[in-house]
Structure formats: C-alpha cells, structure tokens
Coordinates of C-alpha atoms in Angstrom, one line a residue:
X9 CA -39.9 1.7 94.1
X10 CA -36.2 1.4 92.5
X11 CA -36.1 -2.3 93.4
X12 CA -39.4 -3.1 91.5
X13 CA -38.7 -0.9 88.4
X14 CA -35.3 -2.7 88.7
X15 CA -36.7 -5.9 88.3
X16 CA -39.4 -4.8 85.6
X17 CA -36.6 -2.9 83.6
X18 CA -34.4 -6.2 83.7
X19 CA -37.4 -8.3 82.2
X20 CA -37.8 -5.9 78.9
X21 CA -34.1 -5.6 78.7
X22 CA -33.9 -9.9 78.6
X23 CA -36.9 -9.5 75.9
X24 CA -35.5 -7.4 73.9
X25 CA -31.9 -9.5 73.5
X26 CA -33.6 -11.9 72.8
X27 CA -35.7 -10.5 70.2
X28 CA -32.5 -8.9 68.9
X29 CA -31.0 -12.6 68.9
X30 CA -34.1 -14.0 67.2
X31 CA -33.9 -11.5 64.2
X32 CA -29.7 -11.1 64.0
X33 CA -30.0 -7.7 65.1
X34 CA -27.3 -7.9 67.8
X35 CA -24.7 -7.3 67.9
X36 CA -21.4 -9.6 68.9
X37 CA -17.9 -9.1 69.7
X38 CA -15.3 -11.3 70.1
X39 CA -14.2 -12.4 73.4
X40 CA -11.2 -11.3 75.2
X41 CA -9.3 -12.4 78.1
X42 CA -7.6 -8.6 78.7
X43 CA -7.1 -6.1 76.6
X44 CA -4.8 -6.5 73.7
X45 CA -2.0 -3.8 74.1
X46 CA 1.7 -3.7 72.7
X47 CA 0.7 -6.9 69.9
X48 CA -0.5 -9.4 72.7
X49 CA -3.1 -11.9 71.8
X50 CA -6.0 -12.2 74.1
X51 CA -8.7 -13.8 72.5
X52 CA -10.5 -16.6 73.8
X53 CA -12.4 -17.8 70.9
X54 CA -15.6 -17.1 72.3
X55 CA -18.2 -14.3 71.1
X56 CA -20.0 -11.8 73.8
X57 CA -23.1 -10.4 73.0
X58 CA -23.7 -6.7 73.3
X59 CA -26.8 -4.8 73.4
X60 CA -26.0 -1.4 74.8
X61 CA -24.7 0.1 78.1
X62 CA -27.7 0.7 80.6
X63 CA -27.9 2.7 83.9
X64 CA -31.3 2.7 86.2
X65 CA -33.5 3.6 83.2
X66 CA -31.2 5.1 80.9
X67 CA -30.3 3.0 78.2
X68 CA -28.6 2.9 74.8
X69 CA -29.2 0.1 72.2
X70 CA -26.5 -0.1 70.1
X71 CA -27.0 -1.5 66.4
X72 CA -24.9 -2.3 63.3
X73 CA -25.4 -3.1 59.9
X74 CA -23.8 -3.5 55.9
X75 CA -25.8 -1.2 54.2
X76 CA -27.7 2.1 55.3
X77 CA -31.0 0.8 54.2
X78 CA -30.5 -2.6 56.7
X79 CA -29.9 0.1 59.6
X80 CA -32.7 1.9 59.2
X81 CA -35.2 -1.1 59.0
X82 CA -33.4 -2.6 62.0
X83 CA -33.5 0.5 64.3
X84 CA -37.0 0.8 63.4
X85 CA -38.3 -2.5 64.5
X86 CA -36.0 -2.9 67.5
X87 CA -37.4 0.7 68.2
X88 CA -40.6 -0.7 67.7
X89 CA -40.1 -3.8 70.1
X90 CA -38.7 -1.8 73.1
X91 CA -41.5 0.7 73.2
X92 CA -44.1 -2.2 73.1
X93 CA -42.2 -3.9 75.4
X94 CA -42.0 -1.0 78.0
X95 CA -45.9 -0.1 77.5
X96 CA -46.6 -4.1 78.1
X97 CA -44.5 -3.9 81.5
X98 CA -47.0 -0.6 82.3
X99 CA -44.1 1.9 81.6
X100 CA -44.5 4.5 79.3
X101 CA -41.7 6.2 77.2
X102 CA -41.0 9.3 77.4
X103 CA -40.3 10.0 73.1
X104 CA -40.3 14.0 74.0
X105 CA -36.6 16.3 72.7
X106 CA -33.7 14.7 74.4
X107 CA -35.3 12.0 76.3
X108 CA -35.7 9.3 73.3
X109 CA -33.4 10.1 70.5
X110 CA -31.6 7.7 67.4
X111 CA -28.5 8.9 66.0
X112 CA -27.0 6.6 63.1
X113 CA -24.0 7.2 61.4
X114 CA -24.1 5.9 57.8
X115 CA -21.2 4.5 55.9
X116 CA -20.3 2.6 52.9
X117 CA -22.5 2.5 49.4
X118 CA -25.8 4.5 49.4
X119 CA -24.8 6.6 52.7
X120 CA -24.4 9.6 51.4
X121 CA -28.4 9.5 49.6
X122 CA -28.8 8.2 53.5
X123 CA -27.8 11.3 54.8
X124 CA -29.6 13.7 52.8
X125 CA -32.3 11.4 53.5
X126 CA -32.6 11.7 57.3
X127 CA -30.3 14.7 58.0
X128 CA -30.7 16.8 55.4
X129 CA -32.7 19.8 54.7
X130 CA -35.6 18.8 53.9
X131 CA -35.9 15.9 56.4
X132 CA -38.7 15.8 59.0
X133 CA -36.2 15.1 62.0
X134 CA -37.8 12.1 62.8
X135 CA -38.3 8.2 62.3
X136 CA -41.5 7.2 61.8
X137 CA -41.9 3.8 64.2
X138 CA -45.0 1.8 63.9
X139 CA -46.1 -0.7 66.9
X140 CA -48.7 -2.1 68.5
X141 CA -50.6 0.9 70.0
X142 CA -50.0 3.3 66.6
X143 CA -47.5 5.2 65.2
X144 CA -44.6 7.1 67.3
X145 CA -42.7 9.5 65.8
X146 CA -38.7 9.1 67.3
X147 CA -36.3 12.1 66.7
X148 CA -33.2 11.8 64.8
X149 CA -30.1 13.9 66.2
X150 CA -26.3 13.9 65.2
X151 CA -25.5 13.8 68.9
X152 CA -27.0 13.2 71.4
X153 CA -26.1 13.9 75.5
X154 CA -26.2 10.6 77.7
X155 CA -25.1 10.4 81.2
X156 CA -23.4 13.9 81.3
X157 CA -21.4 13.9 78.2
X158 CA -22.2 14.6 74.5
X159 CA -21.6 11.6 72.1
X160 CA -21.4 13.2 68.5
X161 CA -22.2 10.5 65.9
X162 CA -18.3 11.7 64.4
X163 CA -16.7 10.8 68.1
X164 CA -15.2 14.5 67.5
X165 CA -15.2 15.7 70.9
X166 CA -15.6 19.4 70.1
X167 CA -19.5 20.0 71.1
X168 CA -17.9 18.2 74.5
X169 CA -15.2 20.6 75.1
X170 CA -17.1 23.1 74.5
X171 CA -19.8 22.7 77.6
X172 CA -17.0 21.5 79.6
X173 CA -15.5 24.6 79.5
X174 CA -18.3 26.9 80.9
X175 CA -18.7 24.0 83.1
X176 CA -15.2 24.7 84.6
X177 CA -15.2 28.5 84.4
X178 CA -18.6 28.3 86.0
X179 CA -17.1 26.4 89.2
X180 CA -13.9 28.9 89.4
X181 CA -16.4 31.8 89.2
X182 CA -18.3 30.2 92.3
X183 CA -14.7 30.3 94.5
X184 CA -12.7 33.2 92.7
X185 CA -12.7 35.8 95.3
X186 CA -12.5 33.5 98.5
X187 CA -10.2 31.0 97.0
X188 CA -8.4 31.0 93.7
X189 CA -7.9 34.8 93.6
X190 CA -7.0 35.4 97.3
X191 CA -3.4 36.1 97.4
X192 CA -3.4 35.4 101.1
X193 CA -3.5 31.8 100.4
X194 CA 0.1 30.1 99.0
X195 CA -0.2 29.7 95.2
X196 CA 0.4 25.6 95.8
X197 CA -2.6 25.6 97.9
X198 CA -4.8 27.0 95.4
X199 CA -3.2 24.8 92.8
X200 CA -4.7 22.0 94.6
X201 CA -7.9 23.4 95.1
X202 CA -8.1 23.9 91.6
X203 CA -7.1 20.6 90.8
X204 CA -9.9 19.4 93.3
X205 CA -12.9 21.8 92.4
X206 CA -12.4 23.0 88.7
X207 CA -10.3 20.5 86.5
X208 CA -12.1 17.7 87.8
X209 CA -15.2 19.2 86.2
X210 CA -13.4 20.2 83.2
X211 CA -11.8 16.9 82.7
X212 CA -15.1 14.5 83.5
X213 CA -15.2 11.6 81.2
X214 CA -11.8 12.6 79.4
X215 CA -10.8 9.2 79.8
X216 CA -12.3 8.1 76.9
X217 CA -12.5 11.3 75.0
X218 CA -10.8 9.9 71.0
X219 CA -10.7 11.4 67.4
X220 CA -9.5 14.8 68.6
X221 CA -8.1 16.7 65.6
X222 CA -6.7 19.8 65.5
X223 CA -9.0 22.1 65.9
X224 CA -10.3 20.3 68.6
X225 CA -7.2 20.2 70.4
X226 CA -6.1 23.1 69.9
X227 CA -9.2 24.6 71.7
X228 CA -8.5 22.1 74.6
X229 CA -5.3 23.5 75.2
X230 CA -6.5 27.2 74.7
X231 CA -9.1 26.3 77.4
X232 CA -7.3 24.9 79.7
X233 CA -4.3 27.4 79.8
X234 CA -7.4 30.1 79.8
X235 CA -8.0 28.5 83.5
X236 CA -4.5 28.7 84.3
X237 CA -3.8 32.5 83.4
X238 CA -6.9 33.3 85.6
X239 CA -5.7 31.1 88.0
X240 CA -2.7 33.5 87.8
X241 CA -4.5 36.4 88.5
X242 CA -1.6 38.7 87.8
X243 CA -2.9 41.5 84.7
X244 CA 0.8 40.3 83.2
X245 CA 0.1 36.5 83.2
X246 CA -1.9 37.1 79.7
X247 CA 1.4 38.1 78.3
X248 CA 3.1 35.4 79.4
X249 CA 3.9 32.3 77.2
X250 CA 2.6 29.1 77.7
X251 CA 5.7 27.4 78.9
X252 CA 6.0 30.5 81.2
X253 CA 2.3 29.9 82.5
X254 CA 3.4 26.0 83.4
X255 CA 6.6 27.2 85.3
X256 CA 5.1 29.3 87.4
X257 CA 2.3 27.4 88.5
X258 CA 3.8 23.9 88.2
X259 CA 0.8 22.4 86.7
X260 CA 0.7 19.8 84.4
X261 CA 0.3 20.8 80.4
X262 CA -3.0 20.0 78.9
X263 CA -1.9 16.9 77.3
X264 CA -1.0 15.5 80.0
X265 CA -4.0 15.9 81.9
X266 CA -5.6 13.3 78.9
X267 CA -2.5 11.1 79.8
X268 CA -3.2 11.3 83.5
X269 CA -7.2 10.7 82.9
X270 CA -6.7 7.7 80.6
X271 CA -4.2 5.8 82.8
X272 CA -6.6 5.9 86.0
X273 CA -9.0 4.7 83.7
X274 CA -7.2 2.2 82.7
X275 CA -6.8 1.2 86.5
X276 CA -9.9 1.0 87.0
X277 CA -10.9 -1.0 84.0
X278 CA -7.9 -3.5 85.1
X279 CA -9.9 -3.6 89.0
X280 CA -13.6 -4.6 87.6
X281 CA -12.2 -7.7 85.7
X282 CA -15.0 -7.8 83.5
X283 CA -14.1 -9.9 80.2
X284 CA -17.1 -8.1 78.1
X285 CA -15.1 -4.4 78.6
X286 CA -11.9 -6.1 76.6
X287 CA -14.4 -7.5 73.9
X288 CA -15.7 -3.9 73.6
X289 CA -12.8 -2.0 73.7
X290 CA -10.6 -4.4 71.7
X291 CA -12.5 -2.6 68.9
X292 CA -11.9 0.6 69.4
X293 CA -8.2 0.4 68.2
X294 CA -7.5 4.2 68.5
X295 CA -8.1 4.5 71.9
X296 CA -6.1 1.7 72.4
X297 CA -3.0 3.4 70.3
X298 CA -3.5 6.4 72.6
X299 CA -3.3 4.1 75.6
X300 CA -0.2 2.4 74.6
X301 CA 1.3 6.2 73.9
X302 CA 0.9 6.8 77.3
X303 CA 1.9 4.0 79.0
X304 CA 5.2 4.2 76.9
X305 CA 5.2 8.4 78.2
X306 CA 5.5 7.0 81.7
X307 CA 7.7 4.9 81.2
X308 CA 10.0 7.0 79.8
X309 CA 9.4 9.5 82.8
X310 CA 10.1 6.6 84.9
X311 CA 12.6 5.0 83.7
X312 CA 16.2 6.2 85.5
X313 CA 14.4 6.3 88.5
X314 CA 13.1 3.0 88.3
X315 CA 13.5 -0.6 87.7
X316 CA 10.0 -0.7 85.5
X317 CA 11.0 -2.7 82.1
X318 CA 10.3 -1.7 78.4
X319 CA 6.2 -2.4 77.8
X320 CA 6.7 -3.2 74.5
X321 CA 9.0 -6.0 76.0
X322 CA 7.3 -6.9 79.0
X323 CA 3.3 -5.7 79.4
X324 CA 3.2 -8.4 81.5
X325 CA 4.6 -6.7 83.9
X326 CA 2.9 -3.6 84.0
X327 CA -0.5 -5.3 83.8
X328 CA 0.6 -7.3 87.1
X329 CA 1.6 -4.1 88.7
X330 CA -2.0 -2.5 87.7
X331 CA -3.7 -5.4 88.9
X332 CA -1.6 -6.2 91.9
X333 CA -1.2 -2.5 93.3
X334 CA -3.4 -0.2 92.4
X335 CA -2.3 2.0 94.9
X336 CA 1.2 1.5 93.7
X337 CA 0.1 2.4 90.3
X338 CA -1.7 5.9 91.1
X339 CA 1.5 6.7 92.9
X340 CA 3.7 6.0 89.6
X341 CA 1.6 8.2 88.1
X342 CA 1.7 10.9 90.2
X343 CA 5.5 10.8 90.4
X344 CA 5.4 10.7 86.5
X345 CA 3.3 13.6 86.1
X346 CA 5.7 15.4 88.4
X347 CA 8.8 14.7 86.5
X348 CA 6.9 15.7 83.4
X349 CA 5.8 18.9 85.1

C-alpha cells in the first residue's frame, strides 16, 4: 500500500510542477554549490526549482508573489489544481481543521487592506477554491503545525516554545521519582538522563528555530532553567541564581543548547550533499548570520587548545573538517560545549 500511494503521490506532485511551471507560479532559487558562509561565493549560475518540502503524504506548496492580490489568485488556482489532481488519481483530500490549511503572509503595497481582508474580524476564515467537482472551502490560519513543529506565518517561535515546554516537563514528570529526583543516583548520571529523555524533547527542531526576539528568548531561557531547578530538586535551588544553577549542575546555558543544535545540523546538512538545501537556505540570511556566530563561538572555545584556523580566514578548512570527519566534528563540539560549561 505505501509503495503504490508512493508512486501515485509522485505522479500529482510531477503534475502539479509542471502546472506551476506552465503558469509562473513557482518558484526558483538560485543554485548553489555550498552554502555561502563568512563572504564566500558559491553560486553556480544555475536556478533550482522549488515547490515545497514533502514527506509520505504531507506536503507544503510553497508560493510567492509582488503584490497581495497575485498571491491570492495564485494560491487559489494551484489550490485548485492539486485537489483536482488528487481526486483524478482516486485520492481524496482531507480539507477538515488542521489537515488542509493556507497561511500567507502579505507584504508590500495593499497588504495591510490584505490582512483585514482574510485575517481580520469580520473574515470568514476561509478561501473559497473553485474546481472541477464544485466549490471547496480551504481554511486560512496564521500558523499552522506540520511535521511536529508550529510554523507561525512571523517565523516567531513563541507558540513553538511554548508546546515544547509542556512537552519537556511532561517527559520529566513521567521519570521524576525513579530517576531525576532519586538522590540515590549521582547527580552526573541524572544529568545525562536528562540530556537523553527531556532536552531532546524540548530542543526538537531547534536547529532551525530563527527570529527569536526578546520576549521570546527570554521565555526560552526561563524554561529551560525551570527544568534545571527541578532537576535540582533541592527546595533552596529556586533561590539560587542562574549562574549558580549552571555550576552546580554543569549543564550547558540555554544559549548554547541553540549553538549545540544548529552546528549538528549543520553536519548533517554538510553529509546529504544535496545542492537544492544551499539554494534554499542561501536565502534565509539570518539563519545563516546565526550559523556563522556559532561557528566563530567554537572557535573561540577552541582555539588555545587547538590548531583549528580563523573561519573568517579559512572556511575552507572547517568545511573539509565537517565533510571529512564527521565524527571528528561532533567531538569538537562536545569539547567546546565543555569548555563553555
């Protein structure tokens, strides 16, 4: 069953690009032999298309446009084409809350008449989406939850934070008494357990987590250091000061925890070697800047107890050492997180 819906779900997503392609409605980026950090150039002078990232059947078509008006006429008929599409390949969409959602994020002249429009008050919710078997009415949501994380049409990652954080206390809850609150186990021990069974829940998809502002931040790090008191146990640790909270439990402060996340991402990204990843996150210049922040953090971790040269001087080197020795890499930064710590 997964191998025919594979091969049926591959055969509207190929009719749909090239509906997309046919009526200038996707969207291209340009192509790019790594990813340009520190003021490298990497282009290749080629242009990749883009429709959207897809897993099994969950999908997001990703659209951009000049003016508010041109989005909403494009999302509507490429809305249009990939329910016709699935109904003609003998699937049937499932339009319900949650399941088939738009969010669009207007900008520039006429978006603000845009917004009252579709988001405001008086708004139905909904896009109205004609095709060949009648009309479908399609919600309209400021954010909207795919593969286990919230993507808020701002990229503020507050709602995110949020669920994450009864997502973590929910796991510490589950082990409190027999593990992380048993003082017959050595603090260090329990340090790694919560590493293991609670942060990692906490800190899913923080990779790519951007446009944090303060607020936002500052409720990451109350959350986090929350978890670490508890961890604690001790009645005293809530009078304790941060600083004091890290020393005695050796963990790592909340920002780096993002710095750790991001640079095993970046690993990772290094190890698929796929040239349309660059091209997409070549635009996304802020994650990039926050990239380069870190990498520059380790290396100044790093750098009397090492031979590792200046990245703005010689990315080259660092890229080789990702792509090279991964292992190597994980190991640097552990050792950096440590020193840090």
């Amino acid at each position: 069953a997964d191998f025919i819906f594979s091969f049926a779900w591959s055969c509207v997503l190929k009719k749909l690009e090239a509906y997309m392609q046919e009526t200038h409605a996707l969207v291209h980026f340009e192509g790019q032999t790594d990813l340009p950090l520190f003021g490298q150039a990497c282009t290749n002078g080629l242009w990749a298309p883009f429709l959207g990232p897809t897993w099994m059947d969950d999908l997001a078509v990703c659209l951009q446009s000049d003016l508010p008006t041109s989005l909403v006429s494009m999302t509507g008929h490429v809305t249009s084409k990939l329910i016709d599409l699935c109904q003609y390949h003998c699937m049937t969409p499932n339009l319900a809350k949650g399941k088939t959602e738009i969010m669009m994020m207007f900008r520039g002249p006429g978006s603000r008449k845009a917004k009252v429009d579709y988001y405001g008050p008086h708004s139905s919710g909904t896009l109205p989406v004609l095709g060949e078997h009648g009309l479908h009415q399609v919600q309209l949501v400021s954010a909207y939850r795919h593969l286990g994380g919230i993507l808020h049409h701002t990229g503020d990652q507050h709602a995110e934070i949020k669920r994450r954080t009864g997502i973590a206390h929910q796991a510490f809850n589950q082990n409190r008494k027999v593990v992380f609150q048993n003082i017959k186990i050595d603090i260090k021990k329990r340090c790694e357990l919560f590493e293991m069974l609670v942060l990692s829940k906490f800190l899913y998809g923080a990779d790519t987590w951007i446009a944090m502002d303060t607020r936002t931040m500052t409720r990451f790090q109350a959350s986090i250091f929350k978890l670490y008191r508890r961890l604690l146990q001790r009645q005293a640790s809530w009078h304790l000061s941060d600083e004091e909270v890290l020393d005695q439990l050796r963990m790592p402060c909340p920002t780096d925890l993002l710095r750790r996340a991001r640079l095993r991402y970046f690993c990772t990204l290094v190890q698929m070697r796929q040239a349309d990843i660059w091209a997409l996150l070549a635009r996304d210049t802020e994650w990039m800047g926050l990239l380069e922040q870190d990498i520059l953090w380790m290396w100044m971790q790093l750098r009397n107890s090492s031979g590792l040269p200046d990245p703005r001087e010689n990315f080259g080197y660092w890229r080789n050492l990702v792509l090279h020795s991964p292992g190597y890499w994980k190991r640097l930064i552990k050792r950096a997180i440590q020193h840090a710590v």
